[in-house]
Short mmCIF file of C-alpha atoms in Angstrom, two decimals:
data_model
loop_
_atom_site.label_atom_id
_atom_site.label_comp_id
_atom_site.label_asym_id
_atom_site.label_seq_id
_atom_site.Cartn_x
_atom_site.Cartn_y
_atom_site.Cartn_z
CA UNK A 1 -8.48 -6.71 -3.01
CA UNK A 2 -8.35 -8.24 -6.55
CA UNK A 3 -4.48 -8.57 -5.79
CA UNK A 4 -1.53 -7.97 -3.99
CA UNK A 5 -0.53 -4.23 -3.42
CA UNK A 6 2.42 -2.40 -2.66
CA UNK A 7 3.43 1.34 -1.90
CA UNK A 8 4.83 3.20 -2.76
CA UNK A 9 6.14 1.72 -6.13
CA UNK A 10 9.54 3.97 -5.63
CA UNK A 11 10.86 5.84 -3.32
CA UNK A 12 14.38 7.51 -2.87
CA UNK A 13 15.77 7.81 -0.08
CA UNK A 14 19.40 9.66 1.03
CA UNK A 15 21.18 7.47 2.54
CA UNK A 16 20.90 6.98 6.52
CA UNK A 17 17.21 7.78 6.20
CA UNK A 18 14.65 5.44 7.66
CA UNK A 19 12.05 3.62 5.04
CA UNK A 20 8.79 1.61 5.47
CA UNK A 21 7.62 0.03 2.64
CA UNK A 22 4.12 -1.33 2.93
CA UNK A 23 1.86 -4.79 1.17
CA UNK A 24 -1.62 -5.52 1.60
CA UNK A 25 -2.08 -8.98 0.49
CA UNK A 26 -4.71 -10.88 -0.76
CA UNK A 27 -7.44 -10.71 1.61
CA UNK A 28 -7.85 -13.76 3.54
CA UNK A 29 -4.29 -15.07 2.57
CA UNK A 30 -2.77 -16.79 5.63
CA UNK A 31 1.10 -16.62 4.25
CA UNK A 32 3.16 -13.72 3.35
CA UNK A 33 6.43 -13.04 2.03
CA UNK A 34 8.89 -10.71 1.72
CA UNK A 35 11.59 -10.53 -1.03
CA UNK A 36 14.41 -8.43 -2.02
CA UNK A 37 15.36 -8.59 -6.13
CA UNK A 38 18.37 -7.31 -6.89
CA UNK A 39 18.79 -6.01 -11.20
CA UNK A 40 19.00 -8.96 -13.14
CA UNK A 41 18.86 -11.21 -9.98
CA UNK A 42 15.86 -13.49 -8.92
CA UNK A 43 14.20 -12.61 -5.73
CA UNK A 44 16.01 -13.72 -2.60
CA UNK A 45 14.14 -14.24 0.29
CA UNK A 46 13.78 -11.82 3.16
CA UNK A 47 11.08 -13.05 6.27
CA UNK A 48 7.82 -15.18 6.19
CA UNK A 49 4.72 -14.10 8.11
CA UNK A 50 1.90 -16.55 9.43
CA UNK A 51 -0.93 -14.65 9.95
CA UNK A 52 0.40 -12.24 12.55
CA UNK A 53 3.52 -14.57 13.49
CA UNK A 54 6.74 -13.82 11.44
CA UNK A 55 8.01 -17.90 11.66
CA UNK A 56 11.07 -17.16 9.23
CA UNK A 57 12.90 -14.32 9.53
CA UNK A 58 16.32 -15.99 8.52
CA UNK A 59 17.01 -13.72 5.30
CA UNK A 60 17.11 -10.64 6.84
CA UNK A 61 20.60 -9.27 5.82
CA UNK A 62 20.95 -7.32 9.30
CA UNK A 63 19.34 -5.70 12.29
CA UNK A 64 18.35 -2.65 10.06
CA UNK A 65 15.54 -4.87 8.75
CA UNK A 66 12.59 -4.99 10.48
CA UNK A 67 9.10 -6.21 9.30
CA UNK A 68 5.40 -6.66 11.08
CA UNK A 69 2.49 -7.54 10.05
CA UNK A 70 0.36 -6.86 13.45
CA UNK A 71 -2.91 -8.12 12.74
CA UNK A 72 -2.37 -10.43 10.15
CA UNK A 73 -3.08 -8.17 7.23
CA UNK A 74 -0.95 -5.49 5.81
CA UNK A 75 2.21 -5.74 6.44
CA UNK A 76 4.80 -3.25 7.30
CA UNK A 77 9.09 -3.56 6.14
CA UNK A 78 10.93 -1.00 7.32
CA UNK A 79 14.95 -0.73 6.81
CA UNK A 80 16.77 1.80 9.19
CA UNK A 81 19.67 4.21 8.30
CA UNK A 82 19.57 2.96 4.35
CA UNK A 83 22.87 2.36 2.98
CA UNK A 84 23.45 2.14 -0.71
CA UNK A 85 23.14 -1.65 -0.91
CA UNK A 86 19.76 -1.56 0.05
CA UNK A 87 18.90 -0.16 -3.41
CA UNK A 88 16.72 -3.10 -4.86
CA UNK A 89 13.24 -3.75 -5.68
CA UNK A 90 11.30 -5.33 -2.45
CA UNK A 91 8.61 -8.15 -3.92
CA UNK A 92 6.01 -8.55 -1.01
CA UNK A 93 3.55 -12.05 -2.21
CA UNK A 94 0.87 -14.08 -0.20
CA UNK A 95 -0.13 -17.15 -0.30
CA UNK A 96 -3.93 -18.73 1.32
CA UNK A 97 -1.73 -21.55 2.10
CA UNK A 98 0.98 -22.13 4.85
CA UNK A 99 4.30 -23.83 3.09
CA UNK A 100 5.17 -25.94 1.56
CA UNK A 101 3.97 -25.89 -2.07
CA UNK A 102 1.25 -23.18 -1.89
CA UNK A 103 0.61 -20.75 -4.78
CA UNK A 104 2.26 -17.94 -4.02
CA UNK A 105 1.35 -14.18 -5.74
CA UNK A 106 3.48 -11.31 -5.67
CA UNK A 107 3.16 -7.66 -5.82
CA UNK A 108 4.42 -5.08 -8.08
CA UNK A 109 7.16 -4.40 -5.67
CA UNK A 110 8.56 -1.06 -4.63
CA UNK A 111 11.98 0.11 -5.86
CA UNK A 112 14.13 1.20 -2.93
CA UNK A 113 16.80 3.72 -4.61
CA UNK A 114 19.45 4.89 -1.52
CA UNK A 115 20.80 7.97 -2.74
CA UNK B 1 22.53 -23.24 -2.35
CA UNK B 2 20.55 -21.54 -5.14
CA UNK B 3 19.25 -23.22 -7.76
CA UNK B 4 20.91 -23.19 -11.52
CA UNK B 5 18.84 -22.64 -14.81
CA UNK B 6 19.91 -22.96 -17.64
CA UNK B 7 20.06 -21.62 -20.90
CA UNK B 8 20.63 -17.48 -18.94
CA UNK B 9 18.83 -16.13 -22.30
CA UNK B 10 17.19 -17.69 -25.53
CA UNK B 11 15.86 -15.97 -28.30
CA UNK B 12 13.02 -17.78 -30.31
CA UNK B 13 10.67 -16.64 -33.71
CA UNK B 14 7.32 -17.26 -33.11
CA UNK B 15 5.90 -20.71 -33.09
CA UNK B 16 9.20 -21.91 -31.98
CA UNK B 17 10.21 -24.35 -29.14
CA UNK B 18 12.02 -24.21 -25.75
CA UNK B 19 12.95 -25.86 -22.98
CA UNK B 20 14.24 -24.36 -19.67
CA UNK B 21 15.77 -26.35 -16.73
CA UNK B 22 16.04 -25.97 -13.04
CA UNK B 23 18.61 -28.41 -11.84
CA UNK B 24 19.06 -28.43 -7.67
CA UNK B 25 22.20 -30.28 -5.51
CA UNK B 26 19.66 -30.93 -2.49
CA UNK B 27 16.65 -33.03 -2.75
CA UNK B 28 13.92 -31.30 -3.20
CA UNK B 29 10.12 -31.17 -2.40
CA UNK B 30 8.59 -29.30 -4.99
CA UNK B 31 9.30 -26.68 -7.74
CA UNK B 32 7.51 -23.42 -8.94
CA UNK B 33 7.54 -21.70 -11.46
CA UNK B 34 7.10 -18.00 -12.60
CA UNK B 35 7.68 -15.21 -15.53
CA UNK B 36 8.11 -12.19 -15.10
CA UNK B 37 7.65 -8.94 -17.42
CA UNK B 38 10.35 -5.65 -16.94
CA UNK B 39 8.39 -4.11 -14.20
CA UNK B 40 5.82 -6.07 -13.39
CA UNK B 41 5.11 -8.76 -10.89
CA UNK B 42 6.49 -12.23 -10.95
CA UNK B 43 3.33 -14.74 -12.02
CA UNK B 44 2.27 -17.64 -10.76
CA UNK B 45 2.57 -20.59 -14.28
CA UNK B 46 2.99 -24.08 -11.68
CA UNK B 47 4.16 -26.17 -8.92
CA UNK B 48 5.76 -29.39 -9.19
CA UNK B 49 6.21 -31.66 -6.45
CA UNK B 50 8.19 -34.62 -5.59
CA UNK B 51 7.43 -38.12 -6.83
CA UNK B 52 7.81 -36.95 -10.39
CA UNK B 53 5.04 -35.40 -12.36
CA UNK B 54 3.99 -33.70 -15.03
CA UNK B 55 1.56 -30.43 -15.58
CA UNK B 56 0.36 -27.97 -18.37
CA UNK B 57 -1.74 -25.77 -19.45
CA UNK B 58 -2.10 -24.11 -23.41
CA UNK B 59 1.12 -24.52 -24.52
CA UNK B 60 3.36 -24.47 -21.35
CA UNK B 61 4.06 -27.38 -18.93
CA UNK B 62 6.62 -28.84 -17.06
CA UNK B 63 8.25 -31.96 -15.53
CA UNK B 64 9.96 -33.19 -12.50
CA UNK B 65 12.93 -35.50 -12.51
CA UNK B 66 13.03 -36.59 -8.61
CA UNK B 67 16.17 -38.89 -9.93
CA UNK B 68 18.11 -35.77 -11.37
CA UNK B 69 16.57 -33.24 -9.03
CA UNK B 70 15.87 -30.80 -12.07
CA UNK B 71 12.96 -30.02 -13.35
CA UNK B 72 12.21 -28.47 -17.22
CA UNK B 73 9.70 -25.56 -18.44
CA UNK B 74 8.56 -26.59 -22.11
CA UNK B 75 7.31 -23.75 -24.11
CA UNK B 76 5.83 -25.07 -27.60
CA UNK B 77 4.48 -22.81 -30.41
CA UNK B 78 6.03 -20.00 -28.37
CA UNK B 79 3.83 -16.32 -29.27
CA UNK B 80 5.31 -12.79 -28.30
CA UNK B 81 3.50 -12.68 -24.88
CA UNK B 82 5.48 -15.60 -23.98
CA UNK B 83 8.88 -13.10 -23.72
CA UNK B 84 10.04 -12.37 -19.98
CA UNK B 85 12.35 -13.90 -17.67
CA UNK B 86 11.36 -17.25 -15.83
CA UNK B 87 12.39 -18.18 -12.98
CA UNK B 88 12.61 -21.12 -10.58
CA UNK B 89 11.92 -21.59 -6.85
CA UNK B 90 12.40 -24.73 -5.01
CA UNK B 91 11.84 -25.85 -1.41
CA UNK B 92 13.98 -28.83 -0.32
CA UNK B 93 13.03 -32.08 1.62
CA UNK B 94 15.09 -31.03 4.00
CA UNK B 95 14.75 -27.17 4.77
CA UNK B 96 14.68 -27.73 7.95
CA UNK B 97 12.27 -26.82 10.91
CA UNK B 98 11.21 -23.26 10.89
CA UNK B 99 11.96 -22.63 6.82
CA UNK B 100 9.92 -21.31 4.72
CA UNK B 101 11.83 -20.20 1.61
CA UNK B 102 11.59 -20.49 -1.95
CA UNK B 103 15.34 -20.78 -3.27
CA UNK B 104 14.98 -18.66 -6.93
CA UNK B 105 17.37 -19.02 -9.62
CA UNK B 106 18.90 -16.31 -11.63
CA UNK B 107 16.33 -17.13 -14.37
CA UNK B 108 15.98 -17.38 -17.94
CA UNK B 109 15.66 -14.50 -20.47
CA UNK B 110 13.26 -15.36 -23.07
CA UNK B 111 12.62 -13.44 -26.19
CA UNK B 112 10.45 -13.85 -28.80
CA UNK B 113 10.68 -11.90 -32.06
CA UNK B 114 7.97 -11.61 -34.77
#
């Protein structure tokens, strides 16, 4: 696609219910990116994908997280039993680069309210 | 160990000037940077890397100060699509095997007025 896409652009959820947010990158891209923005915050980083191989899944904030991207395409994050804090905007990007210093796009995000 | 910009907001008329900086206490490797519109995506503007350079393009470009390990956004003639927040993201020398992260600052709130 022309760009990187993300759905659903919002979604409420009552809290304890499971979510799976989903980005189809650029096609072709090798890197992609997960990040969670918080109002008024910059993104903060959540995992890193390598084609099919998540390499950096340090900012997960807890088990509840989970992300895939199976065959090195879309991409699947899913957070179990959503808690309140959860509410944020989740920034997917790709990149046709591996780190460092590649050009990275992002998505228009979907914003996660918990409820 | 995120990085700090500076100023958090600046107001500008049109065909004003300003300058945004990125300062980081780890070395780092490069910078990028981005603006982004309420509700919209962050985009793409540059990357920096190490050894101290320079880019632009229009009326927007930016340096790298490997000495000071900050690096500055200069907007000149600034025009009313220029408003949004910017922000920062740096990867270090020394992120260590197995990270991939770009660091973002809190950005910089920039609004232009007629």
């Amino acid at each position: 696609g022309a760009g990187v896409s993300q759905s659903p652009r919002y979604k409420v959820a009552k809290r304890g219910q499971d979510v799976a947010l989903r980005c189809d990158p650029i096609s072709g891209h090798v890197s992609l990116f997960w990040y969670q923005q918080a109002l008024g915050q910059g993104p903060e980083f959540l995992t890193y994908f390598q084609n099919e191989a998540q390499l950096d899944k340090s900012g997960l904030p807890s088990d509840r997280f989970f992300a895939e991207r199976p065959e090195g395409s879309v991409s699947t994050l899913k957070i179990q039993r959503t808690q309140q804090e959860d509410s944020a905007v989740y920034l997917c990007a790709s990149s046709l680069v591996a780190p460092p210093a590649g050009e990275a796009f992002f998505g228009q995000g979907t914003r996660l309210t918990v409820v | 160990q995120q990085p700090v910009q500076s100023p958090q907001a600046v107001i500008l008329r049109e065909g004003e000037d300003a300058v945004i900086n990125c300062s980081s206490s780890k070395a780092l490797y490069s910078v990028h940077w981005y603006r982004q519109k309420h509700g919209e995506a962050p985009v793409f503007l540059m990357i920096l890397l190490k050894g101290g350079e320079q880019k632009g393009h229009d009326k927007i470009s930016a340096s790298f100060n490997e000495k000071k390990q900050q690096s500055s956004l200069y907007l000149t003639a600034s025009q009313l699509s220029y408003s949004g927040t910017y922000f920062c993201g740096t990867e270090w020398e020394d992120s260590g095997a197995g990270s991939y992260q770009l660091t973002f600052g809190k950005g910089t709130k920039l609004s232009v007025i007629p």
